[in-house]
mmCIF file of C-alpha atoms in Angstrom:
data_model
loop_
_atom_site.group_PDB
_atom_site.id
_atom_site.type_symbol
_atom_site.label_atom_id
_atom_site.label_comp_id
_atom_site.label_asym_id
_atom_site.label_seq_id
_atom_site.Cartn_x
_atom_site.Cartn_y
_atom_site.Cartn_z
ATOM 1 C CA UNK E 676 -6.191 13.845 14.441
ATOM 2 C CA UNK E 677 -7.706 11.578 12.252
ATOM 3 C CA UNK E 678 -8.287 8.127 10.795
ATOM 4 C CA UNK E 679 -5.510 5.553 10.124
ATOM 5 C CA UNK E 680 -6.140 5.251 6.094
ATOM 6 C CA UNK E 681 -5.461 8.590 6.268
ATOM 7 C CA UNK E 682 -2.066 8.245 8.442
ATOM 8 C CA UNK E 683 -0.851 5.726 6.361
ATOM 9 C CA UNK E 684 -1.904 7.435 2.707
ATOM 10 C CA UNK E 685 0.626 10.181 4.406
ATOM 11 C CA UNK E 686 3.434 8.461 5.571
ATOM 12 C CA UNK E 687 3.503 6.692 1.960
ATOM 13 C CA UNK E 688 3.365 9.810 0.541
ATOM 14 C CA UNK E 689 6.181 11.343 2.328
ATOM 15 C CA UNK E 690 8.796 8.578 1.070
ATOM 16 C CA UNK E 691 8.179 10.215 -2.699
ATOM 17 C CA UNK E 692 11.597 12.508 -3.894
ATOM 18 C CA UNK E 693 10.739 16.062 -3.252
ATOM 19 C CA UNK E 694 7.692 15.638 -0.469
ATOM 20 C CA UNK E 695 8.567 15.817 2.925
ATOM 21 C CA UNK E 696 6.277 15.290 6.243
ATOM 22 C CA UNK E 697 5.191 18.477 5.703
ATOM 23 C CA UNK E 698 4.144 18.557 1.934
ATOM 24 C CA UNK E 699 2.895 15.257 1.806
ATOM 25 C CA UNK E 700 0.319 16.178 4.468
ATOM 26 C CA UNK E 701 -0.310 19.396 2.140
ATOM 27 C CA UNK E 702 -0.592 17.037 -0.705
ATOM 28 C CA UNK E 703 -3.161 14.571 1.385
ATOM 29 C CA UNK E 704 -5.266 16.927 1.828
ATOM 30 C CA UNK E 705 -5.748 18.205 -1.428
ATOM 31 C CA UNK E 706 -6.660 14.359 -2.524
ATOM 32 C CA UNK E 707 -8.875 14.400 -0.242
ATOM 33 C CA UNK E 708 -10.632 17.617 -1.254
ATOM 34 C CA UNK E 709 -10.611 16.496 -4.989
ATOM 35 C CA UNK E 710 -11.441 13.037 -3.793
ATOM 36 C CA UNK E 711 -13.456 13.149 -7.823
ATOM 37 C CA UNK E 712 -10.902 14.697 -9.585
ATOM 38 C CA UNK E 713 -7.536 13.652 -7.954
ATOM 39 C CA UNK E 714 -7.808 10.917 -5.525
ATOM 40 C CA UNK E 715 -9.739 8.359 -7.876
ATOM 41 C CA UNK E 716 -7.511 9.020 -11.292
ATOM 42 C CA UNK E 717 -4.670 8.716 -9.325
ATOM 43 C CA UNK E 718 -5.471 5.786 -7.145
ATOM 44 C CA UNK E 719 -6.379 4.416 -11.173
ATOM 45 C CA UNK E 720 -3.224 5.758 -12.420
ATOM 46 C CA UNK E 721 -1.106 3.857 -10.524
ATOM 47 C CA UNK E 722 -3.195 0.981 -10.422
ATOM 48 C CA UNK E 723 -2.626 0.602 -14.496
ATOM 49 C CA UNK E 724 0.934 1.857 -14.195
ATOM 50 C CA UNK E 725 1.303 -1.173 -11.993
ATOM 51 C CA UNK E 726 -0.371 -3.318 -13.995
ATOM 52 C CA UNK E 727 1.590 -2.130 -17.541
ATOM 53 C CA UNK E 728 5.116 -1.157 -17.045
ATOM 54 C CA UNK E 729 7.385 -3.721 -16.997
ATOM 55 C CA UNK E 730 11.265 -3.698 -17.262
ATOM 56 C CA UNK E 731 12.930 -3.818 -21.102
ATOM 57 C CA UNK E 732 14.823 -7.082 -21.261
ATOM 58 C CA UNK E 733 16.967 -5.666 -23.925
ATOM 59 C CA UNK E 734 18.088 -2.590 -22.774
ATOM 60 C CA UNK E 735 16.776 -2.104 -19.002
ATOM 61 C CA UNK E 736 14.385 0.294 -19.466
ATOM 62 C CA UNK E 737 10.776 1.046 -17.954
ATOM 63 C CA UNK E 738 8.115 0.915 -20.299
ATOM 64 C CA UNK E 739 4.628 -0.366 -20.866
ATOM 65 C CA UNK E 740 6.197 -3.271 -23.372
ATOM 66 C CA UNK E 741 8.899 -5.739 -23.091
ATOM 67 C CA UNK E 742 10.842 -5.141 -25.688
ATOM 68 C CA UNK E 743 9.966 -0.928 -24.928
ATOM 69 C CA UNK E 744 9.400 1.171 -27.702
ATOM 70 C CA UNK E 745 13.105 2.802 -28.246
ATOM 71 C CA UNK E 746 14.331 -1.027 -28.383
ATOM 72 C CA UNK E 747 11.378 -1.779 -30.671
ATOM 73 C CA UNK E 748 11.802 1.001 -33.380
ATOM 74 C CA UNK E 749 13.254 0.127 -36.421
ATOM 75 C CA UNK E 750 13.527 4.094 -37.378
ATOM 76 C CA UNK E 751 16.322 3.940 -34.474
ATOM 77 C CA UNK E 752 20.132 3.551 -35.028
ATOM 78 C CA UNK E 753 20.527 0.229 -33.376
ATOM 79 C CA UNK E 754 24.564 0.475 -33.720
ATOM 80 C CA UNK E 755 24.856 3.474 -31.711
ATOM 81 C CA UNK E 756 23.950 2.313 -27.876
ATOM 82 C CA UNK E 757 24.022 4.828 -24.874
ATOM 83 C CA UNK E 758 24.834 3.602 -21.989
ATOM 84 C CA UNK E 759 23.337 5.387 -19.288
ATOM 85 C CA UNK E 760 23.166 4.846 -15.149
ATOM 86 C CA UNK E 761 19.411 5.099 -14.733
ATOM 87 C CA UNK E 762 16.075 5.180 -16.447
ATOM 88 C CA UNK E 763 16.076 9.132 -15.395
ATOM 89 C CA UNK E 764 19.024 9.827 -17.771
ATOM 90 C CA UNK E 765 17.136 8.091 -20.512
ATOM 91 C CA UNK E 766 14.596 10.713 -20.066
ATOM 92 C CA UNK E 767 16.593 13.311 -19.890
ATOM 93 C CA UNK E 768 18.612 12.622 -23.445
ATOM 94 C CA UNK E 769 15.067 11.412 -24.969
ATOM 95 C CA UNK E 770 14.105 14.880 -23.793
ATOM 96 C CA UNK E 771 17.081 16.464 -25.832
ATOM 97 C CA UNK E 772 16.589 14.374 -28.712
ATOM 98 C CA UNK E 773 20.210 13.761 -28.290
ATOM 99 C CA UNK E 774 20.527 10.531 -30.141
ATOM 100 C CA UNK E 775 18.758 8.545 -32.845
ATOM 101 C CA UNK E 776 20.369 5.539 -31.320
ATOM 102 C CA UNK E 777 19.359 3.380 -28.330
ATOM 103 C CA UNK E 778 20.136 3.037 -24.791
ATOM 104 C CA UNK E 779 21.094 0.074 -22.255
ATOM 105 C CA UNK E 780 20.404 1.229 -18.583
ATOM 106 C CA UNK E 781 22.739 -0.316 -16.060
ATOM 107 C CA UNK E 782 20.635 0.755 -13.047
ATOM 108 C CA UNK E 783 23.202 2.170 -11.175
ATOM 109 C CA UNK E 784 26.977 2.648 -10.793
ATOM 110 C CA UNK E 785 29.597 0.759 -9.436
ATOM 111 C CA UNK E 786 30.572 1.877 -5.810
ATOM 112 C CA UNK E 787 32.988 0.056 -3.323
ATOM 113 C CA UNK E 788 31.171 1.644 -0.906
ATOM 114 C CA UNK E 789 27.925 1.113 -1.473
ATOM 115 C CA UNK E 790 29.162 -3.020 -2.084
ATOM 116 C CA UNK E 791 27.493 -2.711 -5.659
ATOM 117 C CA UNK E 792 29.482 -4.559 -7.855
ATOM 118 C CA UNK E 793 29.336 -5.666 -11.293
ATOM 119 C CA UNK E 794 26.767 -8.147 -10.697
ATOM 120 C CA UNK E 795 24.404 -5.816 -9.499
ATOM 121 C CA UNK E 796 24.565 -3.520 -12.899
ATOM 122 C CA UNK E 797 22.444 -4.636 -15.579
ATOM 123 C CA UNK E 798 25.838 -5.299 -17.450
ATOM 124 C CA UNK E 799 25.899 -8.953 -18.381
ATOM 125 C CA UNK E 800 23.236 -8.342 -21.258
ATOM 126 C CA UNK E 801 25.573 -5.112 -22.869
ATOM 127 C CA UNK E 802 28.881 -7.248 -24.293
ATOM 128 C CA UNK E 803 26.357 -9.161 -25.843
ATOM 129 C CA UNK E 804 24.790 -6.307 -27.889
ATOM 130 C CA UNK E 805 28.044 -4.961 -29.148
ATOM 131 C CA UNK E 806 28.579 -6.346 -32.744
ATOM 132 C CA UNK E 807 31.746 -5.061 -34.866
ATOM 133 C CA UNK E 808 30.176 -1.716 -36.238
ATOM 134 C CA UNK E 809 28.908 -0.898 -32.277
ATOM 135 C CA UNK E 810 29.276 2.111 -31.325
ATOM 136 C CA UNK E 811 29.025 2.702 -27.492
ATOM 137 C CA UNK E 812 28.506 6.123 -25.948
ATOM 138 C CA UNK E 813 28.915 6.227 -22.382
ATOM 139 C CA UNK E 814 26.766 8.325 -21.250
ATOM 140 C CA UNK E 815 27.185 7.950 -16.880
ATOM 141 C CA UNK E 816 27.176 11.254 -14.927
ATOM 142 C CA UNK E 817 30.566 13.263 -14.590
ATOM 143 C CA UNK E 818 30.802 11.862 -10.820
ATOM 144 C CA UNK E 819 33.497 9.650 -9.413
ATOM 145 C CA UNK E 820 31.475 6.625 -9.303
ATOM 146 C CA UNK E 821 30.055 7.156 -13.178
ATOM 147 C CA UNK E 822 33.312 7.545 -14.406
ATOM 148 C CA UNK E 823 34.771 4.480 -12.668
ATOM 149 C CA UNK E 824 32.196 2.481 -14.048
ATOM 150 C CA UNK E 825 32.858 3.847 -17.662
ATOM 151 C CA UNK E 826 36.493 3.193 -17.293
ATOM 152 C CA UNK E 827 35.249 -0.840 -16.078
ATOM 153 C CA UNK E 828 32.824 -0.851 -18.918
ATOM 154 C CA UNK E 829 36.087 0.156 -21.423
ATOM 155 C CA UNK E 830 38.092 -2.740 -19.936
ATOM 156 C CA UNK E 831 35.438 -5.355 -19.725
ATOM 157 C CA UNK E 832 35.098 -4.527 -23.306
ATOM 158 C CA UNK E 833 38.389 -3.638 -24.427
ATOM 159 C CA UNK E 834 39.349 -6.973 -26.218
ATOM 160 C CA UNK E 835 35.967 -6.665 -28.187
ATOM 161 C CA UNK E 836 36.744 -3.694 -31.046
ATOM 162 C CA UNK E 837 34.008 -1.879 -29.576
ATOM 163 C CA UNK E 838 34.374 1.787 -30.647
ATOM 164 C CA UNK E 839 33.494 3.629 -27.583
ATOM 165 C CA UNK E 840 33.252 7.241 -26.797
ATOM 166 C CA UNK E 841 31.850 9.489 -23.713
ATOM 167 C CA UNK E 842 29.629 12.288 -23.729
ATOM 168 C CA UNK E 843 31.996 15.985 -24.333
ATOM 169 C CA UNK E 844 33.201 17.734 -20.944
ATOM 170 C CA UNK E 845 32.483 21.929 -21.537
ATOM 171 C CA UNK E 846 30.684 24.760 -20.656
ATOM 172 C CA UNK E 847 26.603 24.392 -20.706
ATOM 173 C CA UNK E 848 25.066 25.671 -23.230
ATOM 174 C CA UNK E 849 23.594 29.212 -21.687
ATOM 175 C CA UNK E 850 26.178 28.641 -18.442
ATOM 176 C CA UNK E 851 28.506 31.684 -17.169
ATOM 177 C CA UNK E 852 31.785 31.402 -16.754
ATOM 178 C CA UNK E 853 31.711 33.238 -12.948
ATOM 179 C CA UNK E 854 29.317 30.915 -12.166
ATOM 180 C CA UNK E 855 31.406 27.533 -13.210
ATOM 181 C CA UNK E 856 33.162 25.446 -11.107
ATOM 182 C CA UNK E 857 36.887 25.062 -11.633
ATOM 183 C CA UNK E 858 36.684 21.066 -13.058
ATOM 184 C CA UNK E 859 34.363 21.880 -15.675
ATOM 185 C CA UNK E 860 36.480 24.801 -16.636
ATOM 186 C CA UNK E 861 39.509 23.412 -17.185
ATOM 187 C CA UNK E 862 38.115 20.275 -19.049
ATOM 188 C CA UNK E 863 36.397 22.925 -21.268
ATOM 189 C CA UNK E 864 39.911 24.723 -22.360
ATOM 190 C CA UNK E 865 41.060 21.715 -22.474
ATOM 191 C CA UNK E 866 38.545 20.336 -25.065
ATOM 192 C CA UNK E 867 38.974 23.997 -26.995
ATOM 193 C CA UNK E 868 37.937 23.965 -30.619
ATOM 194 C CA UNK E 869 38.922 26.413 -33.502
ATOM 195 C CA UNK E 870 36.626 28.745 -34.035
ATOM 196 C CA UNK E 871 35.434 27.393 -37.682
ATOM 197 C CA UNK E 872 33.701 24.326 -36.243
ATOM 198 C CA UNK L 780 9.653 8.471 -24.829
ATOM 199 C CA UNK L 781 7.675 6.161 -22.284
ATOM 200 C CA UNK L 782 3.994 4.427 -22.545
ATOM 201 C CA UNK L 783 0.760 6.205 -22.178
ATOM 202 C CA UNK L 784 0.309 4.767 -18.673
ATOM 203 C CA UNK L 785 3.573 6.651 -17.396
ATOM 204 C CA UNK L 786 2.795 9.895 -19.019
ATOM 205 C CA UNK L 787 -0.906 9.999 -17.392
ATOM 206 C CA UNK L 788 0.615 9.203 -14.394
ATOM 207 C CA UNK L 789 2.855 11.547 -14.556
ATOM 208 C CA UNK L 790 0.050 14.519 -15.397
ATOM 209 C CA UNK L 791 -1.568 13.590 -12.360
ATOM 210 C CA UNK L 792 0.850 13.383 -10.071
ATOM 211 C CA UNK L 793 1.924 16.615 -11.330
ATOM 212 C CA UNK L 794 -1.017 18.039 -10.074
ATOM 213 C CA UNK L 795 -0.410 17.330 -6.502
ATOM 214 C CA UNK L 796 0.423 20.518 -4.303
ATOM 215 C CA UNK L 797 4.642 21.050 -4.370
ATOM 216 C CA UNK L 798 5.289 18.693 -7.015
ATOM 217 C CA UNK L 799 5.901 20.325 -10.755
ATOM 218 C CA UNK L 800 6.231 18.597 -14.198
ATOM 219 C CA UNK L 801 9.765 18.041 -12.967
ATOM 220 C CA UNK L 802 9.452 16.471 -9.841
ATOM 221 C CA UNK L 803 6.164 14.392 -10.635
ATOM 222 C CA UNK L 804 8.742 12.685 -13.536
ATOM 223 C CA UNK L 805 11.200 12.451 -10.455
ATOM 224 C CA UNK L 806 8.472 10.855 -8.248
ATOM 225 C CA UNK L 807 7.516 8.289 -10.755
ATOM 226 C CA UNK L 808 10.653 7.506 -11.519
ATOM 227 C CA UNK L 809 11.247 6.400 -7.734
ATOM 228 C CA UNK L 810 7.571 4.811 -7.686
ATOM 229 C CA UNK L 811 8.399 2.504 -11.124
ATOM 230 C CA UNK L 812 11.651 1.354 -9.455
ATOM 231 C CA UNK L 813 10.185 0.659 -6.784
ATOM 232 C CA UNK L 814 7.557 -1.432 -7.743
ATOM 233 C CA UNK L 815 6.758 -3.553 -4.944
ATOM 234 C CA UNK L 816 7.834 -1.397 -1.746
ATOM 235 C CA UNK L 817 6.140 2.400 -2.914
ATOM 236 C CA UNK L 818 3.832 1.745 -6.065
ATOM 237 C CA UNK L 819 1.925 -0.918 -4.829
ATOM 238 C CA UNK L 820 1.539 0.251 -1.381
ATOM 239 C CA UNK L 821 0.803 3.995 -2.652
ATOM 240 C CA UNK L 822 -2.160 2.165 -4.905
ATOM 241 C CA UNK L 823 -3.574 -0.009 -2.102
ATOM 242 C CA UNK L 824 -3.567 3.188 0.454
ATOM 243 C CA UNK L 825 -5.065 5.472 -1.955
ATOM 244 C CA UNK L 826 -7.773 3.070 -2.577
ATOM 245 C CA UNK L 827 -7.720 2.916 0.971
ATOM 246 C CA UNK L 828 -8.410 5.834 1.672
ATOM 247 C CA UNK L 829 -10.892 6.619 -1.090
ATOM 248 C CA UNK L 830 -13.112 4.206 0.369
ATOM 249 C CA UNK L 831 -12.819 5.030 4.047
ATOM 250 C CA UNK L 832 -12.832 9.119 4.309
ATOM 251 C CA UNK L 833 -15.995 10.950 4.268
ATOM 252 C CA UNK L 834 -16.805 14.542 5.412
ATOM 253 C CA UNK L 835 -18.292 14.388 9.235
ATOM 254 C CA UNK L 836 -21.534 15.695 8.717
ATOM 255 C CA UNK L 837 -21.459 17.644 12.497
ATOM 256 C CA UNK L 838 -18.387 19.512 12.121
ATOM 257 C CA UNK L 839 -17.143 19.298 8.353
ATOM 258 C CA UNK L 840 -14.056 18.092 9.284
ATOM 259 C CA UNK L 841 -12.482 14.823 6.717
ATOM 260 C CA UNK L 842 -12.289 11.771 8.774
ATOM 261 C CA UNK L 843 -12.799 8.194 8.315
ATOM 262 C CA UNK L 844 -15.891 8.246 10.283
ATOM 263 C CA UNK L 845 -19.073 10.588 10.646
ATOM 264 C CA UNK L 846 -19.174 11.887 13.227
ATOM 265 C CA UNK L 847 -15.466 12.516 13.476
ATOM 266 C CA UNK L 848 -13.284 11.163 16.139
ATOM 267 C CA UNK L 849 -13.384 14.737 17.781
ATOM 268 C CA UNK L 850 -16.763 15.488 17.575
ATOM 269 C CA UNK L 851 -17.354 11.548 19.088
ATOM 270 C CA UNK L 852 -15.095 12.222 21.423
ATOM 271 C CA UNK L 853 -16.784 13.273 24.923
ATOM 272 C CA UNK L 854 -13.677 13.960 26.619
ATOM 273 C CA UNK L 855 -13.611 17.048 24.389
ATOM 274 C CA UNK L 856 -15.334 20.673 25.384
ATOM 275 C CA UNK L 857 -18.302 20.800 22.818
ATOM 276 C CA UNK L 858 -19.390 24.283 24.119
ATOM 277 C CA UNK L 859 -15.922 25.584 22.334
ATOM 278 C CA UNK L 860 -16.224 25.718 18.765
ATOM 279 C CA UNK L 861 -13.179 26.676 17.160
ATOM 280 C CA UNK L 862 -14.527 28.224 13.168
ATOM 281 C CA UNK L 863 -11.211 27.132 10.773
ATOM 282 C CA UNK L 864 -11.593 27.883 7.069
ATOM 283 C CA UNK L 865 -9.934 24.393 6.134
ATOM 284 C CA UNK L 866 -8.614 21.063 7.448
ATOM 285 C CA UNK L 867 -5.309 21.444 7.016
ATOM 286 C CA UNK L 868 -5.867 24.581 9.754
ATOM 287 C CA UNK L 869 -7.836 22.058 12.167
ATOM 288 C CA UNK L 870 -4.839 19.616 11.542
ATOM 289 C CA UNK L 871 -2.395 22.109 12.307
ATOM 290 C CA UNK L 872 -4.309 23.302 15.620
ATOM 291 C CA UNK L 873 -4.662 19.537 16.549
ATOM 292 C CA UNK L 874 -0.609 19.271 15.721
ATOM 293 C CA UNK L 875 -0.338 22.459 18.347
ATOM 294 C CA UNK L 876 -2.876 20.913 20.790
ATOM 295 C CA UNK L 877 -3.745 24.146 20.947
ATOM 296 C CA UNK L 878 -7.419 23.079 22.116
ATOM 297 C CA UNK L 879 -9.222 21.140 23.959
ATOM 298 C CA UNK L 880 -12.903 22.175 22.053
ATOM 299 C CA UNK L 881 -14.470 20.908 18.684
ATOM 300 C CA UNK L 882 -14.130 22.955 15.815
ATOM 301 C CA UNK L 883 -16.415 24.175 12.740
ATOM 302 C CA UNK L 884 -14.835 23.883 9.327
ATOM 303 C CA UNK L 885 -15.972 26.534 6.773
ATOM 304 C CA UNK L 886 -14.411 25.105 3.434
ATOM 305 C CA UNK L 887 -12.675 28.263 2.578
ATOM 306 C CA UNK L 888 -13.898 32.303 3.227
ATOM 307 C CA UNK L 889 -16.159 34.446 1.455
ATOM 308 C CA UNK L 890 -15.047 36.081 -1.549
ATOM 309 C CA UNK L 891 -16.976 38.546 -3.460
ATOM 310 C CA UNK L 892 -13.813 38.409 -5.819
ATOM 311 C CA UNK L 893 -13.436 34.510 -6.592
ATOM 312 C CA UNK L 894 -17.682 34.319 -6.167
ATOM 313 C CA UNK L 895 -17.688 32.879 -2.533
ATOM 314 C CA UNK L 896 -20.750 33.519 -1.279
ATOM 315 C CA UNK L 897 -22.380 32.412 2.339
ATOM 316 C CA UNK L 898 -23.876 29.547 0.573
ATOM 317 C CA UNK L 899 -20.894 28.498 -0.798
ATOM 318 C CA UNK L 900 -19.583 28.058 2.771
ATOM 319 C CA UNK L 901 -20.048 25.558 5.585
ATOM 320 C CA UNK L 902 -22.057 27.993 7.571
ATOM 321 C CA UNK L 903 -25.739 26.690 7.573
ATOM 322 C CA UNK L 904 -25.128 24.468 10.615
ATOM 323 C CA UNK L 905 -23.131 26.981 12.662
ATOM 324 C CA UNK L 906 -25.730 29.036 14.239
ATOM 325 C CA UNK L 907 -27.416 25.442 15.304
ATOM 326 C CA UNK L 908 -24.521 24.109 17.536
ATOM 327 C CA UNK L 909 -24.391 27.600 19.164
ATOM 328 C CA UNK L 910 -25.953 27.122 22.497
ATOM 329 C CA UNK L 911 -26.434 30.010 25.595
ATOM 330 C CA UNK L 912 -22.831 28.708 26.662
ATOM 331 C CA UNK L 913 -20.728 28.082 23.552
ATOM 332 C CA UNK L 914 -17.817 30.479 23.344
ATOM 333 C CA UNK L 915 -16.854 30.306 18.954
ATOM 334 C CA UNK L 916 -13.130 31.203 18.859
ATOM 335 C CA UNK L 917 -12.950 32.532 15.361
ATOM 336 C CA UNK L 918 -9.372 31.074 14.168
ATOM 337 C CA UNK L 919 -9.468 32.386 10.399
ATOM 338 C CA UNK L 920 -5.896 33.125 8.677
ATOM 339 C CA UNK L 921 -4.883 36.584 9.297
ATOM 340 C CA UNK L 922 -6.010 37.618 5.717
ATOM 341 C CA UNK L 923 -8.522 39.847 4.379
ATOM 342 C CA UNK L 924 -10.842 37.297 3.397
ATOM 343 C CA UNK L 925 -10.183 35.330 7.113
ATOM 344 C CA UNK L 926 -10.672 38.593 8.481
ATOM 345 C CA UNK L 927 -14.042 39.734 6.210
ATOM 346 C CA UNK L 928 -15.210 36.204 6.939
ATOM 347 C CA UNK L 929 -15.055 35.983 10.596
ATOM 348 C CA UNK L 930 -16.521 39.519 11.151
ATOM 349 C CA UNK L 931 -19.794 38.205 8.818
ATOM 350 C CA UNK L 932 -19.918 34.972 11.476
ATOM 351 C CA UNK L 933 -19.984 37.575 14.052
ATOM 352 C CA UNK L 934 -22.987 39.460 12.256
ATOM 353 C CA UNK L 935 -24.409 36.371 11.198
ATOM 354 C CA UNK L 936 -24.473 35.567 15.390
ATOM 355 C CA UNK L 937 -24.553 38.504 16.975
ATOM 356 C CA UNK L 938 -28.492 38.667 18.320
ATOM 357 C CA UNK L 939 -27.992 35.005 19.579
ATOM 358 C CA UNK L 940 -25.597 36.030 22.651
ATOM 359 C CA UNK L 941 -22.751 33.644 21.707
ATOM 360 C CA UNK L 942 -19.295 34.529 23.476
ATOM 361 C CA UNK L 943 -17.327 34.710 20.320
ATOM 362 C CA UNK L 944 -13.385 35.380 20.433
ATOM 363 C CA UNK L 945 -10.409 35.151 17.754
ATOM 364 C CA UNK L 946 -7.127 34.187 18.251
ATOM 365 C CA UNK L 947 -4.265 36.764 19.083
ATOM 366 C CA UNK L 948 -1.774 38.701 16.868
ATOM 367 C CA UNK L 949 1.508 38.975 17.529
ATOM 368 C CA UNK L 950 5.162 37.820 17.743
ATOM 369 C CA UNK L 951 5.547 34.435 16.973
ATOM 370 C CA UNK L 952 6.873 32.052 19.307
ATOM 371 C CA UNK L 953 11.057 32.257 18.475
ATOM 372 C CA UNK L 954 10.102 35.211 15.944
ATOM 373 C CA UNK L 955 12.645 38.052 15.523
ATOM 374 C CA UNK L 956 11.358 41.640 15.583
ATOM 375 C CA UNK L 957 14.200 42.179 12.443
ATOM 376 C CA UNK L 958 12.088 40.003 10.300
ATOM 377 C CA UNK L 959 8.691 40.453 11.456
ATOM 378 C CA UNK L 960 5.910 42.422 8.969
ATOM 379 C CA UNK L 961 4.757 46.337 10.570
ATOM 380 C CA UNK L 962 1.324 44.822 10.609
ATOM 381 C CA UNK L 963 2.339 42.282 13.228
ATOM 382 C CA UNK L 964 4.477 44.328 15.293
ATOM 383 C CA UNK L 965 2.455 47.372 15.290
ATOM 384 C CA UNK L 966 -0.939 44.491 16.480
ATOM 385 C CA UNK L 967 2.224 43.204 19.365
ATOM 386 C CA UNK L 968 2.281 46.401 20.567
ATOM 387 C CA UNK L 969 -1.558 47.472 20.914
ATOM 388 C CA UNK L 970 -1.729 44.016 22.435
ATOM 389 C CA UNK L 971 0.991 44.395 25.118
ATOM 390 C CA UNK L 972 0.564 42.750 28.514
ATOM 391 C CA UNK L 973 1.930 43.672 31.913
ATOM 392 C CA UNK L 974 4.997 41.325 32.234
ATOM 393 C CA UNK L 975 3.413 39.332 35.402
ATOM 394 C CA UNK L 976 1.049 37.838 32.727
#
């Protein structure tokens, strides 16, 4: 059908979240057709992402400096840390602009499972980072595993005086209640506020 | 929220066919954490391919060669020219093995509309492979512009006595008659066959 650079470019192609077989071939192709446009920026694209990003020593995350930018700015509340599973989250609450603070990335979650322990968390670095006016926010998904590893990350600091909270439980902002599952409406009754806040 | 080499990254990739803003972040995400087993590799075969593919000058096809593999291969019928509008329809026939012959690929159909013109087209060398004994199976998509397209090829031939044929309507293979369009079931049933057939 045709050459092997061309086999290979989609079978690498197809391992990327959200491509399949199918739409990595699509995808191929149109490189191919925009070999100008598409194939050679992106080819260059990743060549200088390779090149540039490496991994935050301070916090774990993926940036083009070491320490990255969130760790470097002095504008930031370095007292306030987030502690979130994976680079992704960071993202997503840099998106929100939902704290001035900074993050520490663990990479991961602790799952029995899975065998990944403590070691394999970025976690040795956070006790470290925690001085006496820390504040820690954990900020790990609402899944089993997350939660287990906040509730290790409370113990293994416990001793310390950390204050440490977790992000609210509730309704989304925009969600309907039809469409909610059960879990996430009872925490949200729960957590019920009076009406003046 | 991430150094300039992500973002641009990320605006290309989100270029690719069936990935958004959304999922490009998701695919880079996977690519950075996966430095040495998808980034690196994706580079390398990119490059790869850049290098290697170039359009076979015989049929139009993308290959890593010129002439193509099927248009070097002589175990193929080169009197059966099979007109596509795009690779991705000469990959998908090849998937099918749904023939044995060569094909011809246009680039795309005419298109008063978008400005597609004959010259625009792959058609120049079309009339010159047609010999007294090449049959050209017109397999444009069942569109208006496939359709306006392949009956121009047949004006554009039709004083040179080439066999030219197109390839059937009907039910697809596993299709329901429930969810089929009018236009294809009312083509199945001026196309009915005696069952011995």
């Amino acid at each position: 059908m045709s050459g092997s650079e061309i086999e290979a470019l989609i079978k690498i192609m197809s391992r990327l979240p959200g491509l399949g077989p199918r739409s990595a071939r699509r995808a191929v192709l149109q490189l191919m057709r925009k070999r100008e446009h598409l194939l050679g920026p992106l080819a260059e694209a990743l060549i200088a992402a390779r090149d540039a990003i490496v991994t935050c020593g301070t916090c774990g995350n993926i940036d083009t400096s070491d320490p990255c930018v969130i760790c470097a700015d002095p504008r930031r509340d370095h007292q306030v840390i987030c502690v979130v599973e994976d680079v992704g989250d960071l993202w997503a609450l840099e998106r929100a602009v939902a704290t001035r603070g900074v993050y520490h990335v663990l990479g991961g979650t602790l799952s029995a499972l899975d065998g990944v322990g403590p070691d394999s968390l970025n976690l040795s670095g956070l006790a470290g980072r925690c001085g006496p006016d820390t504040e820690l926010v954990l900020a790990m998904n609402a899944t089993v595993e997350g939660q287990s590893t906040a509730h290790f990350i409370m113990d293994m600091l416990s001793n310390r005086g950390v204050k440490i909270s977790r992000l609210a439980h509730g309704v989304p902002v925009g969600g309907e209640l039809d469409y909610l599952d059960d879990g996430t409406l009872a925490a949200a009754m729960r957590a019920r506020l009076p009406m003046s806040e």
